[in-house]
PDB file of C-alpha atoms in Angstrom:
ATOM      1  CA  UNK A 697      94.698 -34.012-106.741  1.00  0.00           C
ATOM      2  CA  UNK A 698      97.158 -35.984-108.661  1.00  0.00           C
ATOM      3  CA  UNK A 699      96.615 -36.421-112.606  1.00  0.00           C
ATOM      4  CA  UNK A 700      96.259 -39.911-112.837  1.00  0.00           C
ATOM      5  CA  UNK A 701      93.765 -40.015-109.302  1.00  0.00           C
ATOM      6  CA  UNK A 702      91.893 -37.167-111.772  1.00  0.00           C
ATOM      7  CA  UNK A 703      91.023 -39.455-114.707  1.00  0.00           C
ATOM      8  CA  UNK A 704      90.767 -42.462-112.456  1.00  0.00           C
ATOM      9  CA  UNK A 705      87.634 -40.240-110.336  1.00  0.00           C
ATOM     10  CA  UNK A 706      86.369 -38.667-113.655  1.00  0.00           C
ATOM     11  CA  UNK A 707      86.062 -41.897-115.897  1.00  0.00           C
ATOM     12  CA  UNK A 708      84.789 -44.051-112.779  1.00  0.00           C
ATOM     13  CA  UNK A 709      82.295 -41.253-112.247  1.00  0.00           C
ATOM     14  CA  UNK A 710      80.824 -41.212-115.802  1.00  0.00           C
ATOM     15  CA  UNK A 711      81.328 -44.689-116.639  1.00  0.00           C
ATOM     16  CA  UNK A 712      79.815 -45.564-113.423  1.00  0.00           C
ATOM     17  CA  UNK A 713      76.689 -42.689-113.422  1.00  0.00           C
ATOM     18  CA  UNK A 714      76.055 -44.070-117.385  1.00  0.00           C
ATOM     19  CA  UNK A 715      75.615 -47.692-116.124  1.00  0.00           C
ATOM     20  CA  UNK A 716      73.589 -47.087-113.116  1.00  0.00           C
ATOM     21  CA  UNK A 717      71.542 -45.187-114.922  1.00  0.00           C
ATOM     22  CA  UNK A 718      71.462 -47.701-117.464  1.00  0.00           C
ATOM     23  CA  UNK A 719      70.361 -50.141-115.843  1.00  0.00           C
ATOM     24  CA  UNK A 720      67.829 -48.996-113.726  1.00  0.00           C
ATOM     25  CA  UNK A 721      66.270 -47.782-116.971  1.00  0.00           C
ATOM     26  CA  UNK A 722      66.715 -50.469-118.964  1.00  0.00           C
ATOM     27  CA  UNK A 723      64.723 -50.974-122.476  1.00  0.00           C
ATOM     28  CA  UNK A 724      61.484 -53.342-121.757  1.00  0.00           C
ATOM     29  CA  UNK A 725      58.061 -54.347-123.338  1.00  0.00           C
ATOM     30  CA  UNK A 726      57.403 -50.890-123.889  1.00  0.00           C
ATOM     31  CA  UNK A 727      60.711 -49.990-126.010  1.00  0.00           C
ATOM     32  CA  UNK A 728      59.997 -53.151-127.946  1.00  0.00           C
ATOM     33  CA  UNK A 729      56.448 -52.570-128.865  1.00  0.00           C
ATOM     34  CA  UNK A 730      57.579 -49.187-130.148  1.00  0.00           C
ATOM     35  CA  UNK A 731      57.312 -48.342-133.965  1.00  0.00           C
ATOM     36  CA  UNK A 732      60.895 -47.704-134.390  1.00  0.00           C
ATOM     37  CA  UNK A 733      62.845 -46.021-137.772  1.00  0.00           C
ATOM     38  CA  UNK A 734      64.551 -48.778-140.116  1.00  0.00           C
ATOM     39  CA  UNK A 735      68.305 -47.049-139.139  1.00  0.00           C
ATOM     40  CA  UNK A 736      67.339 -48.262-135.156  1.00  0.00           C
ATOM     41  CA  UNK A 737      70.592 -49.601-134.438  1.00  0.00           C
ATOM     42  CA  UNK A 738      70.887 -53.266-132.797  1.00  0.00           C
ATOM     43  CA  UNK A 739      70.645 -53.196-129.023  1.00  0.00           C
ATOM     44  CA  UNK A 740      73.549 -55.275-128.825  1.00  0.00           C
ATOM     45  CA  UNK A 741      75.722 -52.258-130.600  1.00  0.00           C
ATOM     46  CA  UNK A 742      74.345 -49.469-127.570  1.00  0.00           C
ATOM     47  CA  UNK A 743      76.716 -50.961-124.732  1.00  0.00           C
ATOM     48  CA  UNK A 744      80.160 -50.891-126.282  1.00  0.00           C
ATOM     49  CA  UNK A 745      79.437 -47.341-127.616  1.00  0.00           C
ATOM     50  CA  UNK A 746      78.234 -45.951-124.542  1.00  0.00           C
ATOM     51  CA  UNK A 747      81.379 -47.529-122.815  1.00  0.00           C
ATOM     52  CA  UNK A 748      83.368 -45.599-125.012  1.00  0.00           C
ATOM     53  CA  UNK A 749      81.687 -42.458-125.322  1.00  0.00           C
ATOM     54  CA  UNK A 750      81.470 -42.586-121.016  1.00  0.00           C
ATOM     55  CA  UNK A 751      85.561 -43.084-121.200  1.00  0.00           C
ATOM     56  CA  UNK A 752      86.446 -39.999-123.565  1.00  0.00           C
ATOM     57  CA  UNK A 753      83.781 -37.928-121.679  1.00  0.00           C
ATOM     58  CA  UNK A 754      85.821 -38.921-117.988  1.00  0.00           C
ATOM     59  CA  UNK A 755      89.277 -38.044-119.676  1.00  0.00           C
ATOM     60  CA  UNK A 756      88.094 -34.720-121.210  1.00  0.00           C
ATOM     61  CA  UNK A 757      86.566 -33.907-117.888  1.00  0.00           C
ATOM     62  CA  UNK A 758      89.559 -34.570-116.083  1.00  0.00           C
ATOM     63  CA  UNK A 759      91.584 -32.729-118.549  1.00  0.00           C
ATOM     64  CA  UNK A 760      89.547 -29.825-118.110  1.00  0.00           C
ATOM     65  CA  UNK A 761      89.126 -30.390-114.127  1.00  0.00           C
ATOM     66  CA  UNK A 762      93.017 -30.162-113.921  1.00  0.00           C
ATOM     67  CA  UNK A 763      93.733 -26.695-116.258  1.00  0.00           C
ATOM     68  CA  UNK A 764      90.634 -25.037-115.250  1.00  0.00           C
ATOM     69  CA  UNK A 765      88.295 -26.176-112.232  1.00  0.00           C
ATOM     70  CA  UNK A 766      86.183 -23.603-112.015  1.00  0.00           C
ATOM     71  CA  UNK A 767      85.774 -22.563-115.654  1.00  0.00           C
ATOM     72  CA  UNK A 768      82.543 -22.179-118.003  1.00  0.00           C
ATOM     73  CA  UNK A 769      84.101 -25.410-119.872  1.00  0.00           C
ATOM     74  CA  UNK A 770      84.022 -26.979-116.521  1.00  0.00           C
ATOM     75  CA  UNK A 771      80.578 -26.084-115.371  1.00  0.00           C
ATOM     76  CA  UNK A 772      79.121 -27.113-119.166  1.00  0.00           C
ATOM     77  CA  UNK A 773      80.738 -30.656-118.641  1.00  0.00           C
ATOM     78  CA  UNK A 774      78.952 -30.927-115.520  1.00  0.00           C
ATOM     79  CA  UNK A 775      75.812 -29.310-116.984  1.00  0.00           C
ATOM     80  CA  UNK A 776      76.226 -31.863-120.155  1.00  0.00           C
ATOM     81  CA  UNK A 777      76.464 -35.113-117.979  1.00  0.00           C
ATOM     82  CA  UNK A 778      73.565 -34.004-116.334  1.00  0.00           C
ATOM     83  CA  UNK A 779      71.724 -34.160-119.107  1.00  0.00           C
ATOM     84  CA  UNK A 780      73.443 -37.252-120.451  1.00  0.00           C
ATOM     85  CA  UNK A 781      71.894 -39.380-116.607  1.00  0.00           C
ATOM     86  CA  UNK A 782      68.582 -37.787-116.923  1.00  0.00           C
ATOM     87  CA  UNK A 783      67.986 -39.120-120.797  1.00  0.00           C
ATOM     88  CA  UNK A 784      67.270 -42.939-119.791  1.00  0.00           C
ATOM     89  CA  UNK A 785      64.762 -42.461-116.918  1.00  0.00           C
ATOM     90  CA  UNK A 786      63.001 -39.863-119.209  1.00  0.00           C
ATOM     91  CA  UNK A 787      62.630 -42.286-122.227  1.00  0.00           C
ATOM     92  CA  UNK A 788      62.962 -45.471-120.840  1.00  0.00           C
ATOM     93  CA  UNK A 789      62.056 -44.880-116.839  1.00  0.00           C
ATOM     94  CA  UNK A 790      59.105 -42.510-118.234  1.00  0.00           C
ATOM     95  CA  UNK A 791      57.808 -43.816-121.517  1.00  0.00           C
ATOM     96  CA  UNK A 792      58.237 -40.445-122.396  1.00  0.00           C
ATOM     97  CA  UNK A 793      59.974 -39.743-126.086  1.00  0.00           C
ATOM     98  CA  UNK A 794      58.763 -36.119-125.979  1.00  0.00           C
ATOM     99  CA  UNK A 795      60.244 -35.401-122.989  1.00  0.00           C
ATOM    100  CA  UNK A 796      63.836 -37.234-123.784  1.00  0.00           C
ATOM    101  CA  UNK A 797      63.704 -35.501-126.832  1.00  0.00           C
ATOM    102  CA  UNK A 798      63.891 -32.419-124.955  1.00  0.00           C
ATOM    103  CA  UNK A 799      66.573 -33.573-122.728  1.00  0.00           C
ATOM    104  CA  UNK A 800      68.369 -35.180-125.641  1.00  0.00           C
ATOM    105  CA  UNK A 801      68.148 -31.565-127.219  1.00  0.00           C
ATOM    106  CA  UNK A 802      69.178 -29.483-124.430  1.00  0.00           C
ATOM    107  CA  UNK A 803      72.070 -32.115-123.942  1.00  0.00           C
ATOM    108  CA  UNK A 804      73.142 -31.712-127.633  1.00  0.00           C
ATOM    109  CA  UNK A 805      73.640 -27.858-127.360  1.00  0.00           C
ATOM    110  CA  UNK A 806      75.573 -28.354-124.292  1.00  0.00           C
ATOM    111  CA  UNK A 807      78.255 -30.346-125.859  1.00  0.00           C
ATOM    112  CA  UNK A 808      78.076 -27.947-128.456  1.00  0.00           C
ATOM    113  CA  UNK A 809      79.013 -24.912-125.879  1.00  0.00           C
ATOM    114  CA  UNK A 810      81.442 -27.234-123.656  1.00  0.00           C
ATOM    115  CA  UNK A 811      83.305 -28.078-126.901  1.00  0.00           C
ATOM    116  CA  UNK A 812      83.902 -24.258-127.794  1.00  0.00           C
ATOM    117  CA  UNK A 813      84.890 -23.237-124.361  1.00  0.00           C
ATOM    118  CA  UNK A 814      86.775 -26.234-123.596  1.00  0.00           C
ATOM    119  CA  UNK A 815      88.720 -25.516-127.038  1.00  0.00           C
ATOM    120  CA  UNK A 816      90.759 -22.272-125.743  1.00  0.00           C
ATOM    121  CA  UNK A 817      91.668 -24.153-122.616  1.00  0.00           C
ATOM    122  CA  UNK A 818      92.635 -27.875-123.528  1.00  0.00           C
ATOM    123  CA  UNK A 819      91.694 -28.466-127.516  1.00  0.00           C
ATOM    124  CA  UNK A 820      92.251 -32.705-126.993  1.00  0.00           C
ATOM    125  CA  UNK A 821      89.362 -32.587-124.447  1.00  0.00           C
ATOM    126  CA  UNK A 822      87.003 -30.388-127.227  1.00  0.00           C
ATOM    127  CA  UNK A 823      88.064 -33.200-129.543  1.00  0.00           C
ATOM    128  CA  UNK A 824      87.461 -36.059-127.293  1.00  0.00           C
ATOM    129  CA  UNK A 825      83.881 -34.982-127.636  1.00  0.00           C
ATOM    130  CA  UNK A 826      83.441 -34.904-131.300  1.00  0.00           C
ATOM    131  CA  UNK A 827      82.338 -38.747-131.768  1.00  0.00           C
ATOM    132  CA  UNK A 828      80.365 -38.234-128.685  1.00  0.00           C
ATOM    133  CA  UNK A 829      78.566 -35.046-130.591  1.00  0.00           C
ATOM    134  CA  UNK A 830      78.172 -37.224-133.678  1.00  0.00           C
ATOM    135  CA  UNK A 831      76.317 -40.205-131.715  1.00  0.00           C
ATOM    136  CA  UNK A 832      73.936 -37.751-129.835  1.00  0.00           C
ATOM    137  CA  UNK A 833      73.247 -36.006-132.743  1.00  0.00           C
ATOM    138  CA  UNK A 834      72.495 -39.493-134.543  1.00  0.00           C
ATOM    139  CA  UNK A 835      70.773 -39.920-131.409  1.00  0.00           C
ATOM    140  CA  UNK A 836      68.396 -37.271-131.165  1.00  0.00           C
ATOM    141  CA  UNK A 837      67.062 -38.108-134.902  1.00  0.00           C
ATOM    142  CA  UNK A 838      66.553 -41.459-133.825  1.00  0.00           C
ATOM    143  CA  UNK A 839      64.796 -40.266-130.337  1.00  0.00           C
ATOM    144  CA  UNK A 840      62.773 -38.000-132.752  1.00  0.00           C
ATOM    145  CA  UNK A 841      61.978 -40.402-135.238  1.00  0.00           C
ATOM    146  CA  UNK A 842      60.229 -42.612-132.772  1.00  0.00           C
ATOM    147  CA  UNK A 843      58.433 -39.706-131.439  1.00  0.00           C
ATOM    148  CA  UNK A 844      56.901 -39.094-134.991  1.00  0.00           C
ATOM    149  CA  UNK A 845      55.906 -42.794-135.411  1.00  0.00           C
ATOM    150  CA  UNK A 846      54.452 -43.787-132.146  1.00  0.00           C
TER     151      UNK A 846
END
C-alpha cells in the first residue's frame, strides 16, 4: 500500500468511525438535564477538537501501519480506537457515566501503552498523541465529575 493511500485509509477511517459514532450518539435531553462540573466545556468547542484529535490519531496510525504492521504499537492503536467508538454509545447511547468512565479509563491507559511502544518505532506518531492524551485525560475528570454529581 502506497504512503499517501495509507493516511488517506487511516484518517478516513477514524475521522469517519468518530463521526458515525458521533452522531448516532448524539448529546440529548438526558445530557442536558445532567448536573454537570463548572469547567464543562461548550458543546460548540467538542466538534473541532474531535476533528483534530481523529486527524493526528489517522496519521500516527498510518505511520505506524507503514514501519510496523503487525507490531504491539500497532495492535494498541487498534485496541485504543476501539475504545475511543465505544465511549459515545456508553455515555450518551446508554445514559451510562459509570460505564464510560470505565471505557474512558481503559482507553486512557491504552494511549498511554501505544505511546511507549509506538516511541521506539516512529517517535512523531507517539507525539501525535500527546494532545490527544491531554484531552482524554481532561476528559475522563470531566466524565468522572458528572458521575459524582448526578
Amino acid at each position: 500500500m502506497s504512503k499517501i493511500l495509507s493516511y488517506i485509509l487511516f484518517i478516513g477511517f477514524v475521522v469517519g468511525a468518530g463521526l458515525l459514532a458521533g452522531l448516532t450518539n448524539a448529546p440529548g435531553d438526558w445530557y442536558q438535564s445532567l448536573n454537570k462540573p463548572g469547567f464543562n466545556p461548550p458543546s460548540w468547542l467538542f466538534g473541532p477538537v474531535w476533528t483534530t484529535l481523529y486527524v493526528l490519531i489517522g496519521i500516527a496510525g498510518a505511520r505506524i501501519w507503514q514501519r510496523a504492521p503487525k507490531s504491539a504499537a500497532m495492535q494498541l492503536w487498534f485496541a485504543q480506537m476501539a475504545l475511543n467508538l465505544m465511549w459515545s454509545p456508553a455515555f450518551f447511547g446508554l445514559e451510562n457515566p459509570e460505564l464510560a468512565l470505565a471505557v474512558i479509563a481503559g482507553m486512557l491507559l491504552t494511549i498511554i501503552a501505544f505511546m511507549t511502544k509506538a516511541r521506539s518505532i516512529d517517535r512523531i506518531s507517539a507525539l501525535l498523541f500527546i494532545p490527544y492524551l491531554a484531552w482524554v485525560a481532561f476528559a475522563s475528570v470531566l466524565n468522572l465529575s458528572i458521575a459524582w454529581l448526578n
